[in-house]
Amino acid sequence: MTKQDVLKQYFGYDTFRGGQEEIIDALLAGRDVLAVMPTGAGKSVCYQVPALLLPGITLVVSPLVSLMRDQVTQLVQMGVPAAYLNSSLTYRQYLLALDRAREGRYKIIYVAPERLDTEGFQSFVRSAQISMVAVDEAHCISQWGQDFRPAYLNIPDFVDRLPQRPVVGAFTATATSEVREDIQRLLELEAPLSITTGFDRDNLYLEVCRPSVKRVELLARVRERPGECGIVYCSTRKNVEEVCQFLQSSGISATRYHAGLEPEERQQNQEDFLFDRVQVMVATNAFGMGIDKSDVRFVIHYNMPKDLESYYQEAGRAGRDGAEARCILLYSGQDVRTAQFLISQSEPSEQLDPETARQLQERDLGRLKQMTFYCCTRRCLRQYILNYFGQSAPDYCGACYNCLHNFQEIDVGEDARAILRCVAETGQRFGAGLIAAVLCGGENEKIRRYRLERERTYGALAALSQREVQDRIRFLVDEHILELTDGQYPVLRCGERAEDVAYSDGPLMMKAVREERPAADRRRAEDSPLTERQQALFQRLREERAHLARLRGVPAFVIFSDKTLREMAAAQPRDLRQLQNVGGVGSFKAEQYGAQFLEIISDFQETAAI
């Protein structure tokens, strides 16, 4: 069997996505791999396909109980013998799974990093043929990553103790160059193929909104997507409780998830969301890592996350099936203050010395600054994210709010020169808020304390509101004309282009927002909406999928994704051969479910013909 045979038979696809084939070839040739691929780009296929072709067992190390369960469920539904070993199993279940593993009944075993050094697991691997170790969420090994897990540091010792070193693959969705270097060094990868497939998810529509009342905006956005599932992320447990209660009282099918709930309730709420018993999950960032639900159509951040790594990973949980999805961030200045508080109150790992802990906090504050810039930029949002991760991108994507919005360009050259003069004459020691207040002729305690009303630029931009001045300041920072220092209380300083602008009398064009919203979002050609008749068939197919899911006790998306059902509704196959030409329909699933879905399509066509 070839890799193409495995892809078609088990996964139901004819071609690999970008980067997948190169990674699979390297692993099959015995070469270590470090792969950075965005959420939804198909990382799991990169180790699952070679796992089915290599002679022995593949161990997938993951910190995520939910991911293990979901991926094993999907693998079993595709006809792949797989299992997981983690804290969700009882001791008896754990021993039974180990016995079956010893009997060679599994090709893929998911295991938590804490289990690697246990006596029972060590006894098993000493006598088993381990062909590959795949390290998922590999950024967890780096203290500079956004989710450091000390147990990951034990993986290299575990690999060294195996009777024969297997090929090692490291996979993550988001990693800066510093974190990638850490992964390679700490995992002791040997001359790895290092590949970054690109961070772009062109099926995601990106938007930052500054609503006057967040709840009103949130409710409107959820109601825009009737019958579709989504996630609403909040920064605190209190916000989760309040937002969930508000949505429920407004008639929205919603549930909640945060670390303060009893484990039984968290598990039940998670399953209600996975099994489509509720439409919306309101959660802290404790929810979602490893939730392999492919048909999430929107992710709304009620509060701004602390960094772009977290934001893009959380937003990327929308549209994992490749169909159009929306990622909306509801921003306010209070979000910045909340994030600063959370960073200052976070407890450093006991393994860190004080100086390293201080450096990590400074790094977190620097990341928060970049996150804030994202929320305020007038540039293409997709370009901003891709540039942050070191990837070049055009300045127009046609699929984010900033690109689609009806901006007007205004000349802010004179305003910029006034701002630069104010920053310079006040000693480059104040933040954006105070500089804006001085320029607008404001009166507050800080202005009086530092006698800033005596400055020549006091009231120089009194014709503008403080918000308009701060918009101009953010623009100047974005253009490297001004700089914001790192730290809890960042101050403005003149940037690398300040002198050129200060001594020029020419125009400086800035995009300013018009209040009207764009008429429509751009959708990719392949996501063009179904006709009314096809939409009716799609709903019939979804009902059949829900029925089969209930019978088998699995989430609906495990049977077929929404994208697969849409393609099925458009193509309307008449037999199993045609059905297997639909993306996501492998031979095992066609054998299990094909007759039921073909019957629905046939009945629909007969009814339509009458």
Coordinates of C-alpha atoms in Angstrom, one line a residue:
M1 CA 0.0 0.0 0.0
T2 CA 1.3 3.5 -0.9
K3 CA 0.9 6.8 0.9
Q4 CA -1.7 7.8 -1.7
D5 CA -3.6 4.5 -1.1
V6 CA -3.7 5.2 2.6
L7 CA -4.9 8.8 2.1
K8 CA -7.7 7.7 -0.2
Q9 CA -8.8 4.5 1.6
Y10 CA -8.8 5.9 5.2
F11 CA -9.1 9.6 4.8
G12 CA -11.1 9.9 1.6
Y13 CA -8.9 12.4 -0.2
D14 CA -7.1 12.2 -3.5
T15 CA -4.3 14.7 -2.9
F16 CA -2.2 15.9 0.0
R17 CA -2.3 19.5 1.2
G18 CA 0.7 21.8 1.1
G19 CA 3.7 20.3 3.0
Q20 CA 2.0 17.1 4.0
E21 CA 3.7 14.9 1.4
E22 CA 7.2 16.2 2.0
I23 CA 6.8 15.6 5.8
I24 CA 5.4 12.1 5.2
D25 CA 8.2 11.2 2.9
A26 CA 10.9 12.3 5.4
L27 CA 9.3 10.3 8.2
L28 CA 9.0 7.2 6.1
A29 CA 12.7 7.6 5.1
G30 CA 13.7 7.7 8.8
R31 CA 14.4 11.4 9.0
D32 CA 13.3 13.5 12.0
V33 CA 10.9 16.3 11.3
L34 CA 10.0 19.7 12.8
A35 CA 6.7 20.9 11.3
V36 CA 4.9 24.2 12.0
M37 CA 1.5 24.1 10.4
P38 CA -1.5 26.3 11.3
T39 CA -4.6 24.8 13.1
G40 CA -6.7 23.1 10.5
A41 CA -3.8 22.5 8.0
G42 CA -3.8 18.7 8.6
K43 CA -0.9 18.1 11.0
S44 CA -2.4 14.8 12.2
V45 CA -2.4 13.3 8.7
C46 CA 1.4 13.9 8.6
Y47 CA 2.0 11.3 11.3
Q48 CA -1.1 9.1 10.8
V49 CA -0.3 8.2 7.2
P50 CA 3.3 7.0 7.9
A51 CA 2.0 5.3 11.1
L52 CA -0.1 3.0 8.9
L53 CA 2.8 2.3 6.6
L54 CA 5.6 1.8 9.1
P55 CA 6.0 -1.8 10.5
G56 CA 5.6 -1.1 14.3
I57 CA 3.6 1.2 16.6
T58 CA 3.5 5.0 16.5
L59 CA 3.3 6.8 19.8
V60 CA 1.7 10.2 19.7
V61 CA 2.7 12.3 22.7
S62 CA 0.0 14.9 23.5
P63 CA -1.0 16.9 26.6
L64 CA -4.6 17.1 25.5
V65 CA -7.1 14.5 26.8
S66 CA -9.8 15.8 24.5
L67 CA -7.7 15.6 21.4
M68 CA -6.7 12.1 22.2
R69 CA -10.2 10.9 22.6
D70 CA -11.5 12.8 19.5
Q71 CA -8.7 11.6 17.2
V72 CA -8.9 8.0 18.4
T73 CA -12.7 8.1 17.8
Q74 CA -12.2 9.4 14.3
L75 CA -9.4 6.9 13.5
V76 CA -11.6 4.0 14.7
Q77 CA -14.4 5.3 12.6
M78 CA -12.0 5.2 9.6
G79 CA -11.0 1.6 10.3
V80 CA -7.7 2.4 12.0
P81 CA -6.8 0.4 15.2
A82 CA -5.9 3.1 17.7
A83 CA -6.1 3.8 21.5
Y84 CA -5.2 6.4 24.1
L85 CA -3.5 6.2 27.5
N86 CA -4.2 9.2 29.8
S87 CA -5.8 10.2 33.1
S88 CA -9.4 9.8 31.8
L89 CA -9.0 6.0 32.0
T90 CA -9.6 4.0 35.1
Y91 CA -6.7 1.9 36.3
R92 CA -8.4 -1.2 35.1
Q93 CA -9.1 0.4 31.6
Y94 CA -5.5 1.5 31.5
L95 CA -4.2 -2.0 32.2
L96 CA -6.6 -3.5 29.6
A97 CA -5.3 -1.0 27.0
L98 CA -1.7 -1.9 27.7
D99 CA -2.5 -5.6 27.4
R100 CA -4.1 -5.1 24.0
A101 CA -1.1 -2.9 23.0
R102 CA 1.2 -5.8 23.9
E103 CA -0.9 -8.1 21.7
G104 CA -0.2 -5.8 18.8
R105 CA -3.8 -4.7 18.3
Y106 CA -3.0 -1.0 17.8
K107 CA -1.1 0.9 15.1
I108 CA -1.3 4.3 16.8
I109 CA -1.3 5.0 20.6
Y110 CA -1.8 8.4 22.0
V111 CA -0.2 9.0 25.4
A112 CA 0.1 11.9 27.8
P113 CA 3.8 12.9 28.5
E114 CA 3.3 12.2 32.2
R115 CA 2.7 8.5 31.4
L116 CA 5.9 7.9 29.6
D117 CA 8.0 7.2 32.7
T118 CA 5.4 5.0 34.5
E119 CA 6.5 1.5 35.2
G120 CA 3.7 -0.2 33.3
F121 CA 4.3 1.9 30.2
Q122 CA 8.1 1.4 30.3
S123 CA 7.6 -2.3 30.6
F124 CA 5.4 -2.2 27.5
V125 CA 7.7 -0.1 25.3
R126 CA 10.8 -2.3 26.1
S127 CA 9.2 -5.2 24.4
A128 CA 7.3 -3.4 21.6
Q129 CA 8.5 -2.2 18.2
I130 CA 8.1 1.6 18.3
S131 CA 8.7 2.9 14.8
M132 CA 7.8 6.5 15.4
V133 CA 7.3 9.1 18.2
A134 CA 5.2 12.0 17.1
V135 CA 5.2 15.0 19.5
D136 CA 2.1 17.0 19.1
E137 CA 1.8 20.6 20.5
A138 CA 5.7 20.5 20.5
H139 CA 5.9 24.2 21.6
C140 CA 5.0 23.0 25.1
I141 CA 8.7 21.9 25.5
S142 CA 9.9 25.5 25.3
Q143 CA 9.6 27.9 28.3
W144 CA 9.4 30.7 25.7
G145 CA 6.3 29.2 24.1
Q146 CA 2.8 30.2 25.2
D147 CA 2.0 26.9 27.0
F148 CA 5.1 25.5 28.7
R149 CA 4.7 21.9 30.1
P150 CA 7.6 20.7 32.2
A151 CA 6.7 17.0 31.5
Y152 CA 7.7 17.5 27.8
L153 CA 11.3 17.9 28.9
N154 CA 11.3 14.2 29.7
I155 CA 10.6 13.1 26.1
P156 CA 14.2 13.0 24.9
D157 CA 15.2 10.7 27.8
F158 CA 12.3 8.4 27.0
V159 CA 13.3 8.2 23.4
D160 CA 17.0 7.4 24.4
R161 CA 15.8 4.5 26.6
L162 CA 14.0 2.7 23.8
P163 CA 15.7 -0.4 22.6
Q164 CA 16.1 1.2 19.1
R165 CA 15.7 4.9 18.4
P166 CA 12.5 5.6 16.3
V167 CA 12.1 8.5 13.9
V168 CA 10.8 11.5 15.8
G169 CA 8.4 14.1 14.5
A170 CA 7.6 17.4 16.2
F171 CA 4.4 19.3 15.3
T172 CA 3.0 22.6 16.4
A173 CA 0.6 25.2 15.0
T174 CA 2.3 28.4 16.2
A175 CA 6.0 28.9 17.0
T176 CA 8.3 31.9 16.7
S177 CA 11.9 31.3 15.4
E178 CA 13.1 31.2 19.0
V179 CA 10.6 28.6 20.0
R180 CA 11.4 26.5 16.9
E181 CA 15.1 26.5 17.9
D182 CA 14.1 25.4 21.4
I183 CA 12.0 22.5 20.0
Q184 CA 14.8 21.2 17.9
R185 CA 17.5 21.5 20.6
L186 CA 15.4 20.2 23.6
L187 CA 13.9 17.3 21.7
E188 CA 17.3 16.4 20.3
L189 CA 16.1 16.1 16.8
E190 CA 18.7 14.7 14.5
A191 CA 19.2 16.7 11.3
P192 CA 15.5 17.2 11.0
L193 CA 13.5 18.4 8.0
S194 CA 12.4 21.8 9.3
I195 CA 9.3 23.0 7.5
T196 CA 6.8 25.8 8.0
T197 CA 3.9 25.4 5.7
G198 CA 2.7 28.9 6.2
F199 CA 0.3 30.3 8.7
D200 CA -2.4 31.6 6.3
R201 CA -5.9 30.2 6.7
D202 CA -7.6 31.8 3.7
N203 CA -11.0 30.4 4.7
L204 CA -11.1 32.6 7.8
Y205 CA -12.6 36.0 7.8
L206 CA -10.8 38.2 10.4
E207 CA -12.3 41.2 12.1
V208 CA -11.6 43.5 15.1
C209 CA -14.6 45.4 16.4
R210 CA -14.8 48.1 19.1
P211 CA -18.5 48.0 20.2
S212 CA -19.9 50.5 22.6
V213 CA -21.8 47.6 24.3
K214 CA -20.1 44.2 23.9
R215 CA -23.1 42.1 24.9
V216 CA -25.3 43.8 22.2
E217 CA -22.7 43.2 19.6
L218 CA -22.1 39.6 20.7
L219 CA -25.7 38.7 20.5
A220 CA -26.1 40.3 17.1
R221 CA -23.1 38.3 15.8
V222 CA -24.3 35.0 17.2
R223 CA -27.8 35.6 15.7
E224 CA -26.2 36.2 12.3
R225 CA -25.3 32.5 12.2
P226 CA -28.5 30.6 13.1
G227 CA -28.1 26.9 13.6
E228 CA -24.3 27.1 13.3
C229 CA -22.0 26.2 16.2
G230 CA -19.4 28.6 17.5
I231 CA -17.1 29.4 20.5
V232 CA -17.1 32.6 22.5
Y233 CA -13.8 33.1 24.4
C234 CA -13.7 35.2 27.6
S235 CA -10.6 36.1 29.6
T236 CA -12.0 35.3 33.1
R237 CA -14.3 32.7 34.7
K238 CA -16.6 35.6 35.8
N239 CA -17.0 36.8 32.2
V240 CA -17.8 33.2 31.1
E241 CA -20.6 32.9 33.7
E242 CA -22.1 36.3 32.8
V243 CA -21.9 35.9 29.1
C244 CA -23.3 32.4 29.1
Q245 CA -26.2 33.4 31.3
F246 CA -26.8 36.4 29.0
L247 CA -26.9 34.3 25.8
Q248 CA -29.1 31.7 27.4
S249 CA -31.6 34.4 28.6
S250 CA -31.6 35.8 25.1
G251 CA -32.7 32.4 23.7
I252 CA -29.4 31.2 22.5
S253 CA -28.5 27.5 23.0
A254 CA -25.2 28.0 25.0
T255 CA -23.2 26.3 27.7
R256 CA -20.0 27.1 29.6
Y257 CA -16.5 25.8 30.2
H258 CA -13.8 26.9 32.7
A259 CA -11.4 25.4 35.2
G260 CA -13.7 26.4 38.1
L261 CA -16.4 23.9 37.2
E262 CA -16.6 20.4 38.5
P263 CA -14.8 17.9 36.2
E264 CA -18.1 16.1 35.6
E265 CA -19.9 19.3 34.4
R266 CA -16.9 20.3 32.2
Q267 CA -17.0 16.9 30.6
Q268 CA -20.8 17.0 30.1
N269 CA -20.8 20.6 28.7
Q270 CA -17.9 19.7 26.3
E271 CA -19.8 16.6 25.0
D272 CA -23.0 18.7 24.6
F273 CA -21.0 21.0 22.3
L274 CA -19.2 18.2 20.4
F275 CA -22.5 16.3 19.9
D276 CA -24.3 19.4 18.7
R277 CA -26.7 19.5 21.6
V278 CA -25.8 23.1 22.2
Q279 CA -24.9 25.8 19.6
V280 CA -22.4 28.0 21.5
M281 CA -19.6 27.2 23.9
V282 CA -18.7 30.1 26.2
A283 CA -15.2 29.4 27.6
T284 CA -11.9 30.5 28.9
N285 CA -8.8 29.4 27.1
A286 CA -9.0 26.2 29.1
F287 CA -11.3 25.0 26.4
G288 CA -10.4 24.1 22.8
M289 CA -6.8 22.9 22.7
G290 CA -7.2 19.6 20.9
I291 CA -11.0 19.9 20.4
D292 CA -11.0 18.4 16.9
K293 CA -14.5 19.6 16.0
S294 CA -14.3 20.5 12.3
D295 CA -17.6 22.4 11.8
V296 CA -17.1 25.4 14.1
R297 CA -18.3 28.2 12.0
F298 CA -17.4 31.2 14.2
V299 CA -15.0 32.0 17.0
I300 CA -15.7 35.3 18.9
H301 CA -13.3 36.7 21.4
Y302 CA -15.3 38.6 24.0
N303 CA -12.0 39.8 25.4
M304 CA -8.6 40.3 23.8
P305 CA -6.1 37.4 24.5
K306 CA -2.7 38.1 25.9
D307 CA -0.7 37.4 22.7
L308 CA -1.1 36.7 19.0
E309 CA 0.1 33.1 19.4
S310 CA -2.9 32.3 21.7
Y311 CA -5.3 34.4 19.5
Y312 CA -4.5 32.7 16.3
Q313 CA -4.5 29.2 17.8
E314 CA -8.0 29.9 19.4
A315 CA -9.4 31.6 16.3
G316 CA -8.0 28.7 14.2
R317 CA -10.5 26.4 15.8
A318 CA -13.0 27.8 13.4
G319 CA -13.3 26.3 9.9
R320 CA -11.1 23.3 10.5
D321 CA -13.0 21.6 7.6
G322 CA -11.7 24.2 5.2
A323 CA -15.1 25.9 4.7
E324 CA -15.7 29.6 5.3
A325 CA -15.7 30.7 9.0
R326 CA -15.6 34.0 10.9
C327 CA -13.1 35.1 13.6
I328 CA -14.2 38.2 15.4
L329 CA -12.5 40.0 18.3
L330 CA -14.5 42.4 20.4
Y331 CA -11.9 44.9 21.7
S332 CA -11.9 47.5 24.5
G333 CA -9.1 49.3 26.4
Q334 CA -10.2 47.4 29.5
D335 CA -9.0 44.2 27.9
V336 CA -5.4 45.5 27.9
R337 CA -5.6 46.3 31.6
T338 CA -7.1 42.9 32.4
A339 CA -4.3 41.2 30.4
Q340 CA -1.6 43.2 32.2
F341 CA -3.1 42.2 35.5
L342 CA -3.2 38.5 34.6
I343 CA 0.4 38.6 33.5
S344 CA 1.6 40.4 36.6
Q345 CA -0.3 37.9 38.9
S346 CA 0.7 34.7 37.1
E347 CA 2.8 32.4 39.2
P348 CA 6.2 31.4 37.5
S349 CA 7.2 27.8 37.3
E350 CA 9.2 26.6 40.4
Q351 CA 11.8 25.4 37.9
L352 CA 12.7 29.0 36.8
D353 CA 15.2 31.2 38.5
P354 CA 14.1 34.8 39.4
E355 CA 16.0 36.3 36.4
T356 CA 14.4 34.0 33.9
A357 CA 11.0 34.5 35.4
R358 CA 11.5 38.3 35.1
Q359 CA 12.5 37.9 31.4
L360 CA 9.5 35.7 30.7
Q361 CA 7.2 38.4 32.2
E362 CA 8.9 41.0 30.1
R363 CA 8.4 38.8 27.0
D364 CA 4.7 38.4 27.9
L365 CA 4.2 42.2 28.2
G366 CA 6.0 42.6 24.8
R367 CA 3.6 40.0 23.2
L368 CA 0.6 41.9 24.8
K369 CA 1.8 45.0 23.1
Q370 CA 1.9 43.3 19.7
M371 CA -1.6 41.9 20.4
T372 CA -2.8 45.4 21.1
F373 CA -1.3 46.7 17.9
Y374 CA -3.3 44.0 16.0
C375 CA -6.5 45.3 17.6
C376 CA -5.7 48.9 16.5
T377 CA -4.1 48.5 13.1
R378 CA -5.7 49.8 9.9
R379 CA -3.5 47.4 7.9
C380 CA -4.7 44.1 6.5
L381 CA -5.3 41.9 9.5
R382 CA -4.1 38.8 7.7
Q383 CA -0.9 40.5 6.7
Y384 CA -0.3 41.7 10.3
I385 CA -0.6 38.1 11.7
L386 CA 1.5 36.5 9.0
N387 CA 4.2 39.2 9.4
Y388 CA 4.3 38.5 13.1
F389 CA 5.1 34.9 12.5
G390 CA 7.8 35.8 10.0
Q391 CA 5.8 35.2 6.8
S392 CA 5.5 37.9 4.1
A393 CA 2.1 38.7 2.8
P394 CA 0.4 41.3 0.4
D395 CA -1.1 44.3 2.0
Y396 CA -4.6 43.4 0.7
C397 CA -6.3 40.0 1.3
G398 CA -9.9 40.8 0.4
A399 CA -11.1 38.6 3.3
C400 CA -10.6 40.7 6.5
Y401 CA -12.6 43.6 7.9
N402 CA -9.9 46.1 7.2
C403 CA -9.5 45.2 3.6
L404 CA -13.3 45.1 3.0
H405 CA -14.2 48.1 5.1
N406 CA -15.0 51.4 3.4
F407 CA -11.9 53.4 4.7
Q408 CA -11.1 56.9 3.6
E409 CA -7.5 58.1 3.4
I410 CA -6.8 61.4 5.2
D411 CA -3.7 63.5 5.5
V412 CA -2.3 63.4 9.0
G413 CA 1.0 65.0 8.3
E414 CA 0.5 68.1 10.4
D415 CA -1.1 66.1 13.2
A416 CA 1.9 63.7 13.2
R417 CA 4.4 66.5 13.5
A418 CA 2.5 67.9 16.4
I419 CA 2.5 64.5 18.1
L420 CA 6.2 64.1 17.5
R421 CA 6.9 67.5 19.0
C422 CA 4.9 66.7 22.0
V423 CA 6.6 63.4 22.6
A424 CA 10.0 65.0 22.2
E425 CA 9.4 68.1 24.4
T426 CA 7.9 66.0 27.2
G427 CA 11.1 63.9 27.4
Q428 CA 9.9 60.7 25.7
R429 CA 8.7 59.5 29.1
F430 CA 4.9 59.3 28.8
G431 CA 2.4 56.8 27.3
A432 CA -0.1 57.4 24.5
G433 CA -3.0 58.2 26.7
L434 CA -1.3 61.1 28.4
I435 CA 0.2 62.5 25.2
A436 CA -3.2 62.5 23.6
A437 CA -4.7 64.3 26.6
V438 CA -1.9 67.0 26.5
L439 CA -2.5 67.5 22.7
C440 CA -6.2 67.9 23.2
G441 CA -5.8 70.3 26.0
G442 CA -7.1 68.0 28.7
E443 CA -7.2 68.6 32.4
N444 CA -6.3 65.7 34.7
E445 CA -4.2 65.0 37.8
K446 CA -1.1 63.8 35.8
I447 CA -1.1 66.9 33.6
R448 CA -1.2 69.1 36.6
R449 CA 1.4 67.1 38.5
Y450 CA 4.0 67.2 35.7
R451 CA 2.9 70.8 34.7
L452 CA 2.3 69.6 31.1
E453 CA -0.2 72.4 30.5
R454 CA 3.0 74.7 30.1
E455 CA 4.2 72.7 27.1
R456 CA 4.0 74.5 23.7
T457 CA 2.0 71.6 22.2
Y458 CA -0.6 71.7 24.9
G459 CA -4.0 71.9 23.1
A460 CA -2.3 71.8 19.7
L461 CA -4.8 69.2 18.5
A462 CA -7.8 70.5 20.5
A463 CA -10.0 70.2 17.4
L464 CA -9.7 66.4 17.6
S465 CA -11.0 64.0 20.2
Q466 CA -8.5 62.1 22.3
R467 CA -9.6 58.9 20.6
E468 CA -8.8 60.4 17.2
V469 CA -5.4 61.5 18.4
Q470 CA -4.7 58.0 19.9
D471 CA -5.7 56.6 16.5
R472 CA -3.0 58.7 14.9
I473 CA -0.5 57.7 17.5
R474 CA -1.2 54.0 16.9
F475 CA -0.8 54.6 13.1
L476 CA 2.6 56.3 13.8
V477 CA 3.7 53.3 15.9
D478 CA 2.5 50.9 13.1
E479 CA 4.6 52.9 10.6
H480 CA 7.7 52.8 13.0
I481 CA 7.6 56.6 13.2
L482 CA 7.0 56.2 17.0
E483 CA 7.9 53.3 19.2
L484 CA 6.3 51.9 22.4
T485 CA 8.6 50.5 25.0
D486 CA 8.1 47.1 26.5
G487 CA 7.0 46.7 30.1
Q488 CA 3.8 47.1 32.2
Y489 CA 3.8 50.9 31.5
P490 CA 5.0 51.4 27.9
V491 CA 6.0 55.0 26.9
L492 CA 6.3 56.6 23.5
R493 CA 9.6 57.3 22.0
C494 CA 10.7 58.6 18.6
G495 CA 11.1 55.8 16.1
E496 CA 13.4 55.1 13.2
R497 CA 11.4 57.3 10.8
A498 CA 10.6 60.1 13.2
E499 CA 13.2 62.6 11.9
D500 CA 12.1 62.2 8.3
V501 CA 8.5 63.0 9.2
A502 CA 9.3 65.8 11.7
Y503 CA 11.4 67.8 9.2
S504 CA 9.0 67.2 6.3
D505 CA 6.1 69.4 5.3
G506 CA 4.6 66.8 3.0
P507 CA 1.4 64.7 3.4
L508 CA 1.2 61.6 5.5
M509 CA -1.8 59.4 4.5
M510 CA -3.6 57.3 7.1
K511 CA -6.7 55.1 6.7
A512 CA -9.6 56.4 8.8
V513 CA -12.7 54.4 9.5
R514 CA -16.0 55.3 8.0
E515 CA -18.9 54.2 10.3
E516 CA -20.8 52.2 7.6
R517 CA -20.0 48.5 7.4
P518 CA -19.1 46.7 4.2
A519 CA -22.0 45.3 2.3
A520 CA -20.7 41.7 2.3
D521 CA -17.8 39.5 3.1
R522 CA -15.8 38.0 0.3
R523 CA -16.0 34.2 0.1
R524 CA -13.7 31.9 -1.8
A525 CA -15.1 30.6 -5.1
E526 CA -15.1 27.0 -3.7
D527 CA -17.3 28.1 -0.8
S528 CA -20.0 29.6 -3.0
P529 CA -23.4 29.0 -1.4
L530 CA -25.6 26.1 -2.3
T531 CA -28.7 26.6 -4.3
E532 CA -32.0 26.6 -2.4
R533 CA -32.7 23.0 -3.5
Q534 CA -29.1 21.9 -2.7
Q535 CA -29.4 23.6 0.7
A536 CA -32.6 21.6 1.4
L537 CA -30.7 18.3 0.6
F538 CA -27.8 19.4 2.8
Q539 CA -30.2 19.8 5.7
R540 CA -31.6 16.3 5.1
L541 CA -28.1 14.9 5.0
R542 CA -27.3 16.6 8.3
E543 CA -30.4 15.1 9.9
E544 CA -29.3 11.6 8.8
R545 CA -25.7 12.3 10.1
A546 CA -27.2 13.4 13.4
H547 CA -29.3 10.2 13.6
L548 CA -26.3 7.9 12.8
A549 CA -24.1 9.8 15.3
R550 CA -26.7 9.2 18.1
L551 CA -26.9 5.5 17.2
R552 CA -23.1 5.2 17.4
G553 CA -22.5 7.5 20.3
V554 CA -20.0 9.7 18.4
P555 CA -20.0 13.4 17.5
A556 CA -21.6 14.1 14.2
F557 CA -18.5 15.6 12.5
V558 CA -16.7 12.3 13.1
I559 CA -19.0 10.6 10.6
F560 CA -18.7 13.4 7.9
S561 CA -17.8 17.1 8.1
D562 CA -20.2 19.8 7.0
K563 CA -17.9 20.5 4.1
T564 CA -18.2 16.9 2.9
L565 CA -22.0 17.0 3.2
R566 CA -22.1 20.3 1.3
E567 CA -20.1 18.7 -1.5
M568 CA -22.4 15.7 -1.4
A569 CA -25.4 17.9 -1.7
A570 CA -23.9 19.7 -4.7
A571 CA -22.6 16.6 -6.5
Q572 CA -25.5 14.3 -5.6
P573 CA -23.7 11.0 -6.2
R574 CA -25.8 8.0 -7.4
D575 CA -23.6 5.1 -6.3
L576 CA -20.7 4.2 -4.0
R577 CA -18.1 4.9 -6.7
Q578 CA -19.3 8.4 -7.2
L579 CA -19.7 8.9 -3.5
Q580 CA -16.0 8.1 -2.9
N581 CA -15.2 11.0 -5.3
V582 CA -16.5 13.4 -2.6
G583 CA -13.8 14.8 -0.4
G584 CA -13.7 13.2 3.0
V585 CA -15.4 9.9 2.0
G586 CA -12.9 7.0 2.4
S587 CA -13.6 3.4 1.5
F588 CA -14.2 2.4 5.1
K589 CA -16.8 5.2 5.7
A590 CA -18.4 4.6 2.3
E591 CA -18.9 0.9 3.3
Q592 CA -20.3 1.9 6.7
Y593 CA -22.5 4.8 5.8
G594 CA -22.7 5.0 2.0
A595 CA -26.0 3.2 1.6
Q596 CA -27.9 5.5 4.1
F597 CA -26.7 8.7 2.5
L598 CA -27.2 7.5 -1.1
E599 CA -30.8 6.6 -0.2
I600 CA -31.4 10.1 1.2
I601 CA -30.0 11.6 -2.1
S602 CA -32.1 9.2 -4.2
D603 CA -35.3 9.9 -2.3
F604 CA -34.7 13.6 -2.6
Q605 CA -34.1 13.4 -6.3
E606 CA -37.3 11.4 -6.8
T607 CA -39.4 13.8 -4.7
A608 CA -38.0 16.8 -6.7
A609 CA -38.8 15.1 -10.0
I610 CA -42.5 14.7 -9.1

